[in-house]
Short mmCIF file of C-alpha atoms in Angstrom, two decimals:
data_model
loop_
_atom_site.label_atom_id
_atom_site.label_comp_id
_atom_site.label_asym_id
_atom_site.label_seq_id
_atom_site.Cartn_x
_atom_site.Cartn_y
_atom_site.Cartn_z
CA MET U 1 0.00 0.00 0.00
CA ALA U 2 1.30 3.47 -0.82
CA ASN U 3 2.33 5.88 1.91
CA VAL U 4 0.03 8.91 1.51
CA SER U 5 0.76 10.68 4.79
CA HIS U 6 2.62 13.98 4.67
CA THR U 7 5.83 14.53 6.56
CA ARG U 8 7.06 17.77 8.10
CA GLY U 9 9.69 18.22 5.45
CA ASP U 10 7.17 17.83 2.65
CA THR U 11 7.71 20.37 -0.11
CA THR U 12 4.02 20.68 -1.04
CA GLN U 13 2.41 24.10 -1.14
CA ASP U 14 2.01 25.77 2.26
CA LEU U 15 -1.58 26.57 3.27
CA GLY U 16 -0.63 30.17 4.10
CA SER U 17 0.24 30.81 0.48
CA HIS U 18 -2.98 29.30 -0.87
CA PRO U 19 -4.92 31.87 -2.95
CA ASP U 20 -8.11 31.39 -0.89
CA ALA U 21 -6.39 31.67 2.50
CA PRO U 22 -7.13 35.40 3.11
CA GLU U 23 -10.81 34.92 2.29
CA MET U 24 -11.05 31.85 4.53
CA ARG U 25 -9.28 33.71 7.33
CA ALA U 26 -11.67 36.68 7.01
CA ARG U 27 -14.70 34.37 7.05
CA TYR U 28 -13.36 32.56 10.10
CA ASP U 29 -12.83 35.89 11.91
CA ARG U 30 -16.41 36.98 11.05
CA VAL U 31 -17.82 33.74 12.43
CA LEU U 32 -15.80 33.98 15.63
CA GLY U 33 -16.66 37.65 16.01
CA GLY U 34 -20.39 36.86 16.04
CA ARG U 35 -20.05 33.73 18.15
CA ASP U 36 -21.29 35.31 21.39
CA VAL U 37 -24.19 36.84 19.47
CA MET U 38 -25.15 33.45 18.11
CA LEU U 39 -25.38 32.05 21.64
CA MET U 40 -28.52 34.16 22.12
CA ASP U 41 -30.45 32.50 19.29
CA GLY U 42 -31.50 29.41 21.22
CA PRO U 43 -32.96 31.23 24.23
CA VAL U 44 -34.72 33.73 21.95
CA PHE U 45 -36.25 30.91 19.91
CA LEU U 46 -37.38 29.07 23.05
CA LEU U 47 -38.91 32.28 24.41
CA GLY U 48 -40.85 32.77 21.17
CA LEU U 49 -41.97 29.16 21.20
CA TYR U 50 -43.16 29.43 24.80
CA CYS U 51 -44.93 32.72 24.10
CA ALA U 52 -46.78 31.12 21.19
CA VAL U 53 -47.98 28.12 23.20
CA SER U 54 -48.44 29.82 26.58
CA PRO U 55 -52.23 30.28 26.19
CA TRP U 56 -52.62 26.49 26.02
CA ILE U 57 -50.09 25.83 28.79
CA LEU U 58 -51.79 28.27 31.19
CA HIS U 59 -55.30 27.44 29.93
CA PHE U 60 -56.53 30.94 29.16
CA THR U 61 -57.83 30.11 25.69
CA SER U 62 -61.47 30.46 26.69
CA SER U 63 -61.19 33.37 29.13
CA GLN U 64 -58.91 35.59 26.98
CA PRO U 65 -59.43 34.75 23.29
CA SER U 66 -57.91 38.03 22.10
CA LEU U 67 -54.74 37.37 24.11
CA VAL U 68 -54.53 33.86 22.67
CA ALA U 69 -54.17 35.20 19.14
CA HIS U 70 -51.92 38.01 20.38
CA ASN U 71 -49.48 35.70 22.18
CA LEU U 72 -49.49 33.24 19.28
CA VAL U 73 -48.62 35.93 16.72
CA LEU U 74 -45.97 37.62 18.87
CA GLY U 75 -44.46 34.27 19.83
CA ILE U 76 -44.13 33.35 16.18
CA ALA U 77 -42.60 36.78 15.50
CA ILE U 78 -39.98 36.27 18.23
CA ALA U 79 -39.19 32.78 16.94
CA VAL U 80 -38.83 34.09 13.39
CA LEU U 81 -36.46 36.80 14.67
CA ALA U 82 -34.38 34.08 16.34
CA LEU U 83 -34.25 32.08 13.11
CA GLY U 84 -33.22 35.22 11.26
CA PHE U 85 -30.51 35.87 13.85
CA THR U 86 -29.19 32.39 13.16
CA ARG U 87 -29.45 32.51 9.37
CA ALA U 88 -28.16 36.03 8.66
CA PRO U 89 -26.79 37.53 11.88
CA GLU U 90 -24.98 40.45 10.26
CA ARG U 91 -28.22 41.66 8.68
CA MET U 92 -30.72 40.72 11.38
CA TYR U 93 -29.12 41.89 14.60
CA GLY U 94 -30.26 45.43 13.89
CA LEU U 95 -33.70 44.04 14.72
CA SER U 96 -32.62 43.22 18.28
CA TRP U 97 -34.16 46.51 19.33
CA ALA U 98 -37.43 45.43 17.72
CA MET U 99 -37.42 42.48 20.09
CA CYS U 100 -37.09 44.94 22.97
CA GLY U 101 -40.15 46.74 21.62
CA ILE U 102 -42.04 43.46 21.44
CA GLY U 103 -41.02 42.78 25.05
CA ILE U 104 -42.34 46.14 26.25
CA TRP U 105 -45.57 45.56 24.35
CA MET U 106 -45.90 42.09 25.93
CA ILE U 107 -45.67 43.67 29.38
CA ILE U 108 -48.54 46.11 28.80
CA SER U 109 -50.63 43.94 26.46
CA PRO U 110 -52.74 42.12 29.09
CA TRP U 111 -54.43 45.41 29.95
CA VAL U 112 -54.58 46.76 26.38
CA VAL U 113 -55.56 43.62 24.44
CA GLY U 114 -57.12 41.51 27.19
CA SER U 115 -60.32 42.05 29.11
CA SER U 116 -59.79 41.97 32.90
CA PRO U 117 -57.03 39.31 32.83
CA ASP U 118 -56.29 37.25 35.92
CA ASN U 119 -52.93 37.29 37.70
CA GLY U 120 -51.57 34.22 35.89
CA VAL U 121 -52.06 35.80 32.47
CA VAL U 122 -50.60 39.11 33.63
CA TRP U 123 -47.50 37.53 35.18
CA ASN U 124 -47.01 35.26 32.19
CA ASN U 125 -46.90 38.22 29.80
CA ILE U 126 -44.77 40.33 32.16
CA ILE U 127 -42.16 37.56 32.45
CA ILE U 128 -42.16 36.91 28.69
CA GLY U 129 -41.87 40.64 28.03
CA ALA U 130 -39.08 41.14 30.54
CA LEU U 131 -37.11 38.23 29.09
CA ALA U 132 -37.63 39.59 25.57
CA VAL U 133 -36.30 43.00 26.64
CA ILE U 134 -33.30 41.42 28.40
CA LEU U 135 -32.47 39.10 25.49
CA GLY U 136 -33.04 41.86 22.91
CA THR U 137 -30.71 44.20 24.81
CA ALA U 138 -28.11 41.45 25.15
CA CYS U 139 -28.33 40.67 21.42
CA ALA U 140 -28.00 44.33 20.51
CA GLY U 141 -25.02 44.75 22.85
CA ALA U 142 -23.30 41.65 21.54
CA ALA U 143 -23.94 42.73 17.94
CA ALA U 144 -22.52 46.17 18.63
CA LYS U 145 -19.45 44.62 20.25
CA ALA U 146 -18.98 42.22 17.32
CA SER U 147 -19.31 45.00 14.73
CA LYS U 148 -16.54 47.04 16.40
CA HIS U 149 -14.01 44.29 15.69
#
């Protein structure tokens, strides 16, 4: 069988002189620069998923039908933002502040959209909203830090 392993003294072309090396290095630096931003995608997606299904988890589908549709739509919106953050982070992280806006709206929505909601519905939306504001601020901060590099 032929020996196909390379030795240290091999005279083949060095990887540093490969014509695609600068482009690969730049791509690698971009990926590592946004790495801490990408760590936010999972929690944001899970928050959106929970927001979308929370009316059925907390059983307020019959008492607050307007909040059911509201939480479903905003949960899907948060999950889509998370998928966008994963797919095209350099273009989507400007929308981190939109997630903060969604979070603030989630906090006040039980009184605006709902009709005399009970404490469980109110606290559910306040916690979802607060987490959306925190994660949106963290995403925006991480994106700003990554863009400085």
